[in-house]
Coordinates of C-alpha atoms and ligand atoms in Angstrom, one line a residue:
Chain A
M1 CA -37.8 -2.6 -9.3
W2 CA -37.7 1.0 -8.0
D3 CA -40.3 0.2 -5.4
R4 CA -38.5 -2.9 -4.3
L5 CA -35.3 -0.9 -3.8
R6 CA -37.2 1.6 -1.7
E7 CA -38.8 -1.1 0.4
W8 CA -35.3 -2.6 0.9
F9 CA -34.0 0.7 2.1
R10 CA -36.9 1.4 4.4
E11 CA -36.5 -1.9 6.1
R12 CA -32.7 -1.5 6.5
K13 CA -33.0 2.1 7.7
E14 CA -35.2 1.2 10.6
K15 CA -32.6 -1.3 11.7
L16 CA -29.7 1.0 11.3
D17 CA -27.3 0.9 14.3
L18 CA -24.1 2.8 13.8
F19 CA -22.7 3.2 17.3
D20 CA -24.1 0.1 19.1
E21 CA -26.6 2.5 20.7
T22 CA -29.4 -0.1 20.5
Q23 CA -27.2 -2.8 22.2
V24 CA -27.5 -1.3 25.7
D25 CA -28.6 -4.6 27.3
R26 CA -25.6 -6.4 26.0
Q27 CA -23.1 -4.0 27.4
D28 CA -21.7 -6.5 29.9
N29 CA -19.8 -7.8 26.9
P30 CA -17.1 -5.4 26.0
L31 CA -17.5 -6.3 22.3
Y32 CA -20.8 -4.4 22.4
L33 CA -19.1 -1.3 23.8
L34 CA -17.0 -0.8 20.7
G35 CA -19.5 1.3 18.8
Q36 CA -19.8 3.6 21.7
I37 CA -16.0 3.8 22.0
V38 CA -15.9 4.8 18.3
Y39 CA -18.3 7.6 19.0
F40 CA -16.5 8.8 22.0
A41 CA -13.1 8.7 20.3
W42 CA -14.5 10.6 17.3
I43 CA -15.9 13.4 19.4
A44 CA -12.6 13.6 21.3
V45 CA -10.7 13.8 18.0
V46 CA -12.9 16.5 16.6
V47 CA -12.7 18.7 19.6
S48 CA -9.0 18.4 20.0
G49 CA -8.5 18.8 16.3
I50 CA -10.3 22.2 16.4
L51 CA -8.2 23.2 19.3
L52 CA -5.1 22.3 17.4
M53 CA -6.1 24.4 14.5
I54 CA -5.7 27.4 16.7
W55 CA -1.9 26.9 16.7
Y56 CA -1.3 24.9 13.6
E57 CA 0.2 26.6 10.5
P58 CA -0.6 24.8 7.2
T59 CA 2.5 25.7 5.2
T60 CA 5.5 23.5 4.2
H61 CA 7.9 25.9 6.0
G62 CA 5.9 26.4 9.2
A63 CA 4.0 23.2 9.8
Y64 CA 6.7 21.2 11.5
N65 CA 7.7 24.2 13.7
S66 CA 4.2 25.0 14.7
I67 CA 3.7 21.4 15.9
L68 CA 7.0 21.5 17.8
R69 CA 5.6 24.6 19.4
I70 CA 2.3 23.0 20.2
Q71 CA 4.1 20.0 21.7
H72 CA 6.7 21.8 23.8
E73 CA 5.7 25.4 24.4
V74 CA 1.9 25.9 24.3
P75 CA 0.4 25.2 27.8
L76 CA -1.3 21.8 27.6
G77 CA -0.4 21.6 24.0
W78 CA 1.0 18.1 24.5
L79 CA -2.3 17.0 25.9
I80 CA -4.4 18.3 23.1
R81 CA -2.1 16.8 20.5
G82 CA -1.9 13.5 22.4
V83 CA -5.7 13.3 22.7
H84 CA -5.9 14.0 18.9
K85 CA -3.4 11.3 18.0
Y86 CA -4.3 8.6 20.4
G87 CA -8.0 9.4 20.0
A88 CA -7.6 8.7 16.3
D89 CA -5.8 5.5 17.1
M90 CA -8.5 4.5 19.5
L91 CA -11.1 5.3 16.8
I92 CA -9.5 3.2 14.1
L93 CA -8.8 0.3 16.5
A94 CA -12.4 0.3 17.7
I95 CA -13.9 0.5 14.3
T96 CA -11.7 -2.3 13.1
L97 CA -12.5 -4.5 16.1
R98 CA -16.1 -3.8 15.6
I99 CA -16.0 -4.7 12.0
Y100 CA -14.3 -8.0 12.9
R101 CA -17.0 -8.6 15.5
M102 CA -19.8 -8.0 13.0
Y103 CA -18.0 -10.2 10.5
F104 CA -17.3 -13.2 12.6
L105 CA -20.7 -13.1 14.3
G106 CA -22.5 -12.7 11.0
E107 CA -24.0 -9.4 12.1
Y108 CA -23.9 -8.0 8.6
K109 CA -26.7 -10.2 7.6
R110 CA -30.2 -9.1 6.9
P111 CA -31.5 -6.6 8.1
N112 CA -28.1 -5.1 8.9
E113 CA -26.5 -4.9 5.5
L114 CA -26.8 -1.1 5.4
S115 CA -25.3 -0.7 8.8
W116 CA -22.4 -2.9 7.8
M117 CA -21.8 -1.0 4.6
I118 CA -21.9 2.4 6.3
L119 CA -19.5 1.2 9.0
F120 CA -17.1 -0.4 6.5
G121 CA -17.1 2.8 4.4
S122 CA -16.5 4.8 7.5
L123 CA -13.4 2.7 8.3
V124 CA -12.1 3.6 4.8
L125 CA -12.8 7.3 5.4
A126 CA -11.2 7.1 8.9
M127 CA -8.1 5.7 7.3
I128 CA -8.0 8.4 4.6
S129 CA -8.5 10.9 7.4
G130 CA -5.5 9.4 9.2
L131 CA -3.3 9.5 6.1
T132 CA -4.2 13.1 5.3
G133 CA -3.9 14.2 8.9
Y134 CA -0.5 12.6 9.2
L135 CA 0.9 14.6 6.4
L136 CA 0.0 17.8 8.2
I137 CA 3.0 17.2 10.5
W138 CA 5.2 17.4 7.4
N139 CA 7.7 14.9 8.7
Q140 CA 9.6 12.3 6.7
R141 CA 7.3 9.4 7.4
A142 CA 4.2 11.3 6.4
F143 CA 5.8 12.9 3.4
W144 CA 6.9 9.6 1.8
A145 CA 3.7 7.8 2.8
A146 CA 1.6 10.4 1.0
K147 CA 3.9 10.3 -2.0
V148 CA 3.8 6.6 -2.3
V149 CA 0.0 6.4 -1.9
L150 CA -0.6 9.1 -4.5
T151 CA 1.7 7.5 -7.0
V152 CA -0.2 4.2 -6.8
A153 CA -3.1 6.0 -8.4
V154 CA -1.0 6.9 -11.4
Y155 CA -0.7 3.2 -12.3
L156 CA -4.4 2.9 -12.7
D157 CA -3.7 4.3 -16.1
E158 CA -2.4 0.9 -17.1
L159 CA -5.8 -0.6 -16.9
P160 CA -7.2 -1.6 -20.3
L161 CA -9.9 0.7 -21.8
I162 CA -10.6 3.0 -18.8
G163 CA -6.9 3.6 -18.4
Q164 CA -7.0 5.6 -21.7
T165 CA -8.8 8.4 -19.9
R166 CA -5.7 8.8 -17.7
F167 CA -8.0 9.2 -14.7
G168 CA -5.3 7.7 -12.4
S169 CA -2.9 10.6 -13.1
A170 CA -5.8 13.0 -12.8
I171 CA -6.6 11.7 -9.3
A172 CA -2.9 12.0 -8.3
F173 CA -2.7 15.4 -9.8
A174 CA -5.8 16.6 -8.1
F175 CA -4.7 15.4 -4.7
L176 CA -1.1 16.5 -5.0
G177 CA -2.3 19.9 -6.1
G178 CA 0.5 20.1 -8.6
P179 CA 3.2 18.0 -10.3
A180 CA 5.0 17.1 -7.0
E181 CA 4.2 17.0 -3.4
G182 CA 4.4 20.4 -1.9
Q183 CA 2.3 23.3 -0.5
G184 CA -0.6 22.4 -2.8
T185 CA -0.7 18.9 -1.3
L186 CA -0.6 20.2 2.2
T187 CA -3.4 22.6 1.6
R188 CA -5.6 20.0 0.0
F189 CA -4.9 17.4 2.6
Y190 CA -5.8 19.9 5.3
A191 CA -9.1 20.5 3.7
I192 CA -9.8 16.8 3.2
H193 CA -8.7 15.9 6.8
F194 CA -11.0 18.5 8.2
G195 CA -13.8 18.0 5.7
I196 CA -14.3 14.3 6.2
S197 CA -15.1 14.7 9.9
A198 CA -17.1 17.9 9.5
L199 CA -19.4 16.3 6.9
L200 CA -19.7 13.0 8.7
L201 CA -20.5 14.8 12.0
V202 CA -23.4 16.6 10.3
A203 CA -24.6 13.3 8.9
A204 CA -24.4 11.6 12.3
E205 CA -26.4 14.5 13.8
I206 CA -29.1 14.0 11.1
Y207 CA -29.1 10.3 11.9
F208 CA -29.6 11.0 15.6
Y209 CA -32.3 13.5 14.9
F210 CA -34.4 11.1 12.9
T211 CA -33.9 8.1 15.0
R212 CA -34.4 10.1 18.2
R213 CA -31.8 7.9 19.9
R214 CA -29.4 9.0 22.6
R215 CA -25.8 9.6 21.5
F216 CA -24.1 8.2 24.5
V217 CA -25.5 5.1 26.2
L218 CA -22.2 4.4 27.9
S219 CA -22.2 4.7 31.7
P220 CA -20.5 7.9 33.0
T221 CA -17.9 5.7 34.6
A222 CA -17.0 4.2 31.3
L223 CA -16.7 7.6 29.7
V224 CA -14.4 8.8 32.5
I225 CA -12.2 5.7 32.1
L226 CA -11.9 6.2 28.4
A227 CA -11.0 9.9 28.8
L228 CA -8.4 9.0 31.4
M229 CA -6.9 6.4 29.1
L230 CA -6.3 9.1 26.5
V231 CA -4.9 11.6 29.0
V232 CA -2.5 9.1 30.6
T233 CA -1.3 7.7 27.2
S234 CA -0.6 11.2 26.0
Y235 CA 1.4 11.9 29.2
V236 CA 3.4 8.7 29.3
F237 CA 4.0 8.4 25.5
P238 CA 4.1 11.9 24.1
A239 CA 2.9 11.8 20.5
E240 CA 5.9 11.4 18.2
M241 CA 7.2 14.2 15.9
G242 CA 9.5 12.2 13.5
R243 CA 12.0 14.1 11.5
R244 CA 11.2 17.1 9.3
A245 CA 10.3 16.2 5.7
D246 CA 13.1 16.2 3.3
P247 CA 12.0 15.8 -0.3
N248 CA 15.5 14.8 -1.4
R249 CA 16.1 12.0 1.0
T250 CA 14.0 8.9 1.7
P251 CA 14.7 7.2 5.0
L252 CA 15.3 3.5 5.3
P253 CA 13.0 1.8 6.1
I254 CA 9.9 3.9 5.6
L255 CA 7.0 3.1 7.9
S256 CA 3.6 4.6 8.3
D257 CA 0.8 4.6 10.9
W258 CA 0.2 1.1 12.2
Y259 CA -2.9 0.4 10.3
F260 CA -1.1 0.9 7.0
L261 CA 1.9 -1.2 7.7
A262 CA 0.5 -4.4 6.4
L263 CA -0.5 -2.7 3.2
Y264 CA 3.1 -1.4 2.8
Q265 CA 4.5 -4.9 3.0
Y266 CA 2.0 -6.0 0.4
V267 CA 3.1 -3.2 -2.0
K268 CA 6.6 -4.6 -1.9
Y269 CA 5.4 -7.9 -3.2
T270 CA 3.2 -6.9 -6.0
P271 CA 3.5 -5.1 -9.4
P272 CA 2.4 -1.5 -8.9
L273 CA -0.9 -1.8 -10.7
W274 CA -1.9 -4.4 -8.1
A275 CA -0.8 -2.2 -5.3
G276 CA -3.9 -0.1 -6.2
L277 CA -6.2 -2.9 -7.3
G278 CA -5.6 -5.2 -4.3
P279 CA -6.9 -2.7 -1.6
G280 CA -9.7 -1.8 -4.1
L281 CA -10.8 -5.4 -4.3
L282 CA -10.5 -5.7 -0.5
I283 CA -12.8 -2.8 0.0
A284 CA -15.2 -4.2 -2.6
Y285 CA -15.2 -7.5 -0.8
G286 CA -16.0 -5.8 2.4
M287 CA -18.8 -3.7 1.0
L288 CA -20.4 -6.7 -0.8
V289 CA -19.9 -9.4 1.7
P290 CA -23.5 -9.2 3.1
F291 CA -24.7 -10.1 -0.4
L292 CA -22.0 -12.7 -1.1
D293 CA -22.6 -14.6 2.0
R294 CA -26.0 -16.3 1.5
S295 CA -25.7 -18.8 4.3
K296 CA -28.5 -19.0 6.8
G297 CA -26.7 -19.3 10.1
R298 CA -24.9 -16.5 11.9
R299 CA -22.4 -18.5 14.0
P300 CA -18.9 -18.8 12.6
S301 CA -19.2 -22.6 12.4
E302 CA -22.3 -22.3 10.3
R303 CA -20.5 -20.5 7.5
P304 CA -17.0 -22.0 7.4
F305 CA -15.9 -20.4 4.1
F306 CA -16.4 -16.8 5.3
T307 CA -14.9 -17.6 8.7
V308 CA -11.8 -18.9 7.0
V309 CA -11.5 -15.9 4.8
G310 CA -11.8 -13.6 7.9
I311 CA -9.2 -15.5 9.8
M312 CA -6.9 -15.4 6.8
A313 CA -7.3 -11.6 6.5
L314 CA -6.6 -11.1 10.1
T315 CA -3.5 -13.4 10.0
Y316 CA -2.1 -11.6 6.9
F317 CA -2.6 -8.3 8.6
L318 CA -0.6 -9.4 11.7
V319 CA 2.1 -11.2 9.8
F320 CA 2.7 -8.5 7.2
T321 CA 2.8 -5.9 10.0
A322 CA 5.5 -8.0 11.8
L323 CA 7.5 -8.5 8.7
I324 CA 7.7 -4.8 7.8
M325 CA 8.6 -3.9 11.3
F326 CA 11.6 -6.2 11.1
N327 CA 12.4 -5.1 7.6
I328 CA 12.2 -8.6 6.1
A329 CA 11.2 -9.0 2.5
V330 CA 12.7 -11.5 0.1
I331 CA 11.0 -10.4 -3.0
G332 CA 12.1 -13.3 -5.1
R333 CA 10.5 -15.8 -2.7
D334 CA 7.8 -14.3 -0.5
P335 CA 5.1 -13.5 -3.1
H336 CA 5.0 -17.2 -4.2
V337 CA 4.6 -18.3 -0.7
V338 CA 1.8 -15.8 -0.1
L339 CA 0.0 -16.9 -3.2
L340 CA 0.3 -20.6 -2.3
V341 CA -0.9 -20.1 1.2
T342 CA -3.8 -18.0 0.0
A343 CA -4.9 -20.6 -2.5
A344 CA -4.5 -23.4 0.0
T345 CA -6.5 -21.5 2.6
L346 CA -9.3 -20.7 0.2
G347 CA -9.4 -24.3 -0.9
L348 CA -9.6 -25.4 2.7
G349 CA -12.4 -22.9 3.3
L350 CA -14.4 -24.4 0.3
V351 CA -13.8 -27.9 1.5
L352 CA -15.0 -27.1 5.0
E353 CA -18.0 -25.3 3.5
F354 CA -19.1 -28.2 1.4
R355 CA -18.6 -30.7 4.2
Y356 CA -20.7 -28.6 6.5
R357 CA -23.5 -28.3 4.0
R358 CA -23.6 -32.0 3.3
R359 CA -23.7 -32.8 6.9
R360 CA -26.5 -30.4 7.5
K361 CA -28.5 -31.8 4.6
L362 CA -28.0 -35.3 6.0
A363 CA -29.1 -34.2 9.5
E364 CA -32.2 -32.6 8.0
A365 CA -33.0 -35.7 6.1
A366 CA -32.5 -37.8 9.3
A367 CA -34.8 -35.7 11.4
P368 CA -37.8 -35.0 9.1
A369 CA -40.6 -34.7 11.6
P370 CA -40.0 -31.5 13.5
A371 CA -38.3 -29.7 10.6
P372 CA -41.3 -27.8 9.1
R373 CA -42.1 -26.4 12.5
A374 CA -38.6 -25.4 13.4
A375 CA -37.9 -23.7 10.2
P376 CA -40.3 -20.7 10.5
A377 CA -39.3 -20.3 14.1
R378 CA -35.7 -20.0 13.2
A379 CA -36.5 -17.5 10.4
T380 CA -38.1 -15.1 12.8
V381 CA -35.2 -15.3 15.1
G382 CA -32.7 -14.8 12.3
Chain B
M1 CA -39.6 -3.4 -21.9
N2 CA -43.0 -1.8 -21.9
R3 CA -43.8 1.6 -23.0
R4 CA -43.9 3.1 -19.5
T5 CA -40.5 2.0 -18.5
F6 CA -39.1 3.1 -21.8
L7 CA -40.5 6.6 -21.4
K8 CA -39.2 6.7 -17.9
A9 CA -35.8 5.7 -19.0
L10 CA -36.0 8.3 -21.8
S11 CA -36.6 11.0 -19.2
A12 CA -33.4 10.0 -17.5
V13 CA -31.4 11.3 -20.4
P14 CA -31.7 15.0 -19.8
V15 CA -31.3 14.5 -16.1
L16 CA -28.0 12.7 -16.7
G17 CA -26.9 15.2 -19.2
G18 CA -27.7 18.0 -16.8
L19 CA -25.7 16.2 -14.1
G20 CA -22.8 15.8 -16.4
A21 CA -22.9 19.5 -17.4
F22 CA -22.9 20.4 -13.7
L23 CA -20.1 17.9 -12.8
A24 CA -17.6 18.8 -15.5
P25 CA -16.8 22.3 -14.2
V26 CA -16.8 20.9 -10.6
L27 CA -14.1 18.4 -11.6
R28 CA -12.3 21.2 -13.4
Y29 CA -12.2 23.1 -10.2
L30 CA -10.0 20.4 -8.7
K31 CA -7.3 20.6 -11.3
P32 CA -4.4 22.6 -10.0
N33 CA -3.4 24.2 -13.3
L34 CA -5.1 27.0 -15.1
E35 CA -5.2 27.6 -18.8
P36 CA -2.3 29.6 -20.1
G37 CA -2.7 33.3 -19.6
L38 CA -5.8 33.1 -17.3
G39 CA -5.5 35.4 -14.4
V40 CA -1.9 36.4 -15.1
P41 CA -0.9 39.0 -12.5
Q42 CA 0.2 42.5 -13.8
G43 CA 3.6 42.5 -15.2
K44 CA 4.1 38.8 -15.4
V45 CA 4.6 36.8 -18.5
P46 CA 2.6 33.6 -18.7
P47 CA 4.8 30.5 -19.0
D48 CA 5.2 28.9 -22.3
L49 CA 2.7 26.1 -22.4
A50 CA 3.2 25.2 -26.0
E51 CA 4.4 21.7 -24.9
G52 CA 1.6 21.2 -22.5
D53 CA 2.6 20.6 -18.9
L54 CA 6.1 19.4 -19.7
P55 CA 8.6 20.6 -17.1
K56 CA 11.7 22.6 -18.1
G57 CA 15.0 22.9 -16.3
E58 CA 18.2 24.9 -16.7
P59 CA 21.5 23.1 -17.6
L60 CA 23.3 22.2 -14.4
P61 CA 27.0 21.5 -14.0
I62 CA 27.2 18.6 -11.6
A63 CA 30.8 17.3 -11.4
T64 CA 34.2 17.4 -13.1
L65 CA 35.6 14.3 -14.7
E66 CA 38.4 14.6 -12.2
E67 CA 36.0 14.0 -9.3
L68 CA 34.6 10.9 -10.9
R69 CA 37.9 9.2 -11.8
E70 CA 37.6 6.0 -9.6
P71 CA 35.3 3.3 -11.0
W72 CA 32.1 3.1 -8.9
S73 CA 32.6 6.6 -7.5
S74 CA 29.5 8.7 -7.6
K75 CA 28.1 12.2 -7.1
F76 CA 24.7 13.2 -5.9
F77 CA 23.0 16.4 -7.2
V78 CA 19.6 18.0 -7.4
F79 CA 18.1 19.2 -10.6
T80 CA 15.4 21.8 -10.6
Q81 CA 12.5 21.5 -13.0
K82 CA 9.8 24.2 -13.5
Y83 CA 6.2 23.2 -14.1
P84 CA 3.6 25.7 -15.3
Q85 CA 1.2 26.2 -12.5
Y86 CA -1.3 28.4 -10.8
T87 CA 1.0 30.1 -8.3
P88 CA 2.0 33.8 -8.0
E89 CA 5.0 33.0 -10.1
L90 CA 2.9 31.0 -12.6
A91 CA 5.4 28.2 -12.3
K92 CA 6.3 25.8 -9.7
A93 CA 9.7 24.4 -9.1
A94 CA 10.1 20.7 -8.3
T95 CA 13.4 19.2 -7.5
V96 CA 14.7 15.9 -9.0
P97 CA 17.6 14.4 -7.1
G98 CA 20.0 12.6 -9.3
V99 CA 23.3 10.6 -9.2
A100 CA 26.2 10.4 -11.6
I101 CA 28.2 7.1 -11.5
K102 CA 31.5 6.3 -13.1
L103 CA 31.6 2.7 -14.4
P104 CA 34.7 0.6 -15.0
W105 CA 33.5 -0.2 -18.5
K106 CA 31.9 1.7 -21.4
L107 CA 28.3 1.1 -22.6
S108 CA 25.8 2.9 -24.7
F109 CA 23.7 5.2 -22.4
P110 CA 20.7 7.0 -23.9
G111 CA 21.4 10.2 -22.0
Y112 CA 24.8 10.7 -23.7
K113 CA 24.8 11.6 -27.4
A114 CA 21.5 9.7 -27.6
G115 CA 23.4 6.5 -27.0
K116 CA 25.5 6.7 -30.2
E117 CA 28.8 6.9 -28.5
P118 CA 29.8 4.6 -25.6
T119 CA 30.5 6.2 -22.3
D120 CA 31.5 5.1 -18.8
I121 CA 29.5 7.7 -17.0
V122 CA 25.8 7.2 -16.3
V123 CA 23.5 9.8 -14.8
F124 CA 20.2 8.7 -13.3
S125 CA 17.2 10.5 -11.7
R126 CA 17.0 9.1 -8.2
I127 CA 13.2 9.2 -8.3
C128 CA 12.2 5.5 -8.0
P129 CA 10.2 4.4 -11.0
H130 CA 8.1 2.3 -8.7
L131 CA 6.2 4.8 -6.4
G132 CA 8.4 7.9 -6.4
C133 CA 10.7 7.5 -3.4
I134 CA 14.3 8.7 -3.6
F135 CA 16.6 5.7 -4.0
N136 CA 20.2 5.4 -3.1
Y137 CA 23.4 4.5 -4.9
V138 CA 25.2 2.0 -2.7
P139 CA 28.8 1.4 -3.8
N140 CA 29.1 -1.8 -1.8
W141 CA 26.7 -4.5 -2.7
R142 CA 27.0 -6.1 0.8
E143 CA 25.2 -3.1 2.3
V144 CA 22.4 -3.7 -0.2
T145 CA 22.0 -7.2 1.0
A146 CA 22.1 -6.2 4.6
G147 CA 19.8 -3.2 4.5
Y148 CA 17.4 -3.8 1.7
G149 CA 15.5 -7.0 2.6
G150 CA 18.2 -9.6 1.9
Y151 CA 18.7 -9.5 -1.9
V152 CA 21.9 -11.3 -2.9
P153 CA 23.1 -10.3 -6.4
P154 CA 24.5 -12.9 -8.8
E155 CA 28.3 -13.3 -9.1
E156 CA 28.7 -10.9 -12.1
R157 CA 26.7 -8.1 -10.5
R158 CA 28.6 -7.8 -7.2
H159 CA 29.4 -4.2 -7.5
G160 CA 27.8 -0.8 -6.9
L161 CA 24.0 -1.0 -7.1
M162 CA 21.1 1.3 -6.7
A163 CA 18.5 0.4 -4.1
C164 CA 15.2 2.0 -2.9
P165 CA 14.3 2.2 0.8
C166 CA 10.6 2.1 0.2
H167 CA 9.8 -1.2 -1.4
L168 CA 13.3 -2.6 -1.9
S169 CA 13.6 -2.3 -5.7
I170 CA 17.2 -2.8 -6.8
Y171 CA 18.8 -1.6 -10.0
D172 CA 22.0 -2.3 -11.8
P173 CA 23.5 1.0 -13.1
A174 CA 26.1 -0.9 -15.1
D175 CA 24.0 -3.3 -17.1
R176 CA 25.4 -3.3 -20.6
E177 CA 22.1 -3.7 -22.4
V178 CA 19.7 -1.8 -20.2
P179 CA 21.6 0.6 -17.9
G180 CA 19.6 0.7 -14.7
R181 CA 18.0 -2.7 -15.2
V182 CA 15.6 -3.8 -12.4
L183 CA 17.2 -6.7 -10.6
S184 CA 14.7 -7.3 -7.8
G185 CA 11.6 -5.7 -6.4
P186 CA 8.3 -4.2 -7.7
A187 CA 9.7 -1.5 -10.0
P188 CA 8.2 -1.9 -13.5
R189 CA 11.1 -0.3 -15.4
P190 CA 14.6 1.3 -15.0
P191 CA 14.8 4.7 -13.5
R192 CA 14.7 7.7 -15.8
Y193 CA 18.0 9.0 -17.1
F194 CA 19.4 12.6 -17.3
T195 CA 20.8 13.8 -20.6
Y196 CA 24.3 15.3 -20.1
E197 CA 27.1 16.7 -22.1
I198 CA 30.8 17.0 -21.3
R199 CA 32.0 20.6 -21.5
D200 CA 35.7 21.3 -20.8
G201 CA 35.9 18.3 -18.4
V202 CA 32.7 19.2 -16.6
I203 CA 29.6 17.0 -16.7
V204 CA 26.6 19.2 -17.4
V205 CA 23.1 17.9 -17.0
T206 CA 21.0 19.4 -19.7
G207 CA 17.6 17.7 -19.2
A208 CA 15.7 14.8 -17.9
E209 CA 14.0 11.9 -19.7
P210 CA 10.4 13.0 -20.0
G211 CA 7.8 11.2 -17.9
G212 CA 5.0 11.6 -15.4
I213 CA 4.9 11.9 -11.7
A214 CA 6.2 8.4 -11.1
Ligands
LIG1 S1 9.2 3.6 -4.4 FE1 11.1 2.7 -4.8 S2 10.6 0.6 -4.6 FE2 8.7 1.5 -4.2

């Protein structure tokens, strides 16, 4: 058992590819630049973040003012802040797109399960980093986003059995650094925001040291283009400030960073315990999908069920985001619609899956002669 | 299970135990509060933690009865609670915004004489029982329909309502059975109430319904 696990790990470790650095010969397809873009954006964010720390003041009274100063007074402050903000957006966008690529093209399959899990986990960490970083501005949007997210944890205490330990409240309490959102929260979020990247950077360096791969396999032109994109965006759309946080007034509507919007809409529809469990299940599904999907083929048409689930997730993400932007939510009606659509789509996925499998079986039965030869050949390719 | 695996499994016990012994203080490190009296600075008195982490607040006059004469009129206020905490003052203040609403009819409200005498003034904490945003009291229900996702109240509830900007929970402050009843939205229960007394024509908030962060 132990040895098998070790063997499994050894095999996956050799095939690890975190930043698409082994896909150099496919770089004519922009989908295979995504990993490199992730790495580039990450480095940009880390460097600009350290520069921001020079001027940033992590106190509830001073945070907002210090960022105003960075944005408007410090020479090139707007640029550093823009690179940090838009670099983070670029990072999350690129990881997300890359995860969709790996999902739809079945790239999470053997022997890439471990790469997939690491990438998926890093998306979650990047989003946490985004949430904690956003609070540091101490503006209205961030203040209420943090409050809402941390209160979700409290409802985990409603779970049977493990809820008795009150671990949900303990989580909220530990992150808030006190009974309510305040200086303690800001300090702790600052530590988490910095800590995630610091630790992961060390991990990435260890990875590069052992694999002896090059960090950047992008062409210098591509690097310059990416850098220019960040600079131009920061100049044309200076990073927003929002309004100073006011613990006694919640703005209507509250929004968050773009990658959390769909989740916000979901929270409106569901009882609060499920506001925590839903995303948890989603993460669990993402982490385990390489083991759930036992189909042989890699093309989307060869595993209809998982393709349908992926399309559904993407559609929900887009639709929910649109709904919340227009502040539409009829709570008496929408959840039923969502449940029905989900059930129908999953049913459709299953039907397609079974139909596909039956057809393939028939096809295999119809062409018996070359099958035994073809099979091992396909296995080595797959 | 053969003997070898059994012995191996047995050897895991002290390892796990050691890990637990190591992790417990690490987790304790994350908890923001210290035990009472620990590290009390010179000249400070440790807060009274006899009731655990329960917050305490001073009575606060919020409005005169004169101000709240019209039905559906309201008054916002902010109540300050102190939580024992590891800060230089050994206590941390947290504010609880609240609202007092005058109703056109009398009902039994748990915050007034423990619900034994009917009253037409209700005082609620504005912290949303869903996820902790601050909700609003909206005297005109049409504004609720327009701004909070399109909820249309039934005929008999077309009056002042409380509505939360975050996930559009809507509460009826004047429900005769359950003041603050949830009409729509994800909130699991009515908002918490404040206890109040009437002293010489002044509404004085004396405390808040106990409850956690949410
Ligand atoms: S916090 Fe008020 S409805 Fe969610």
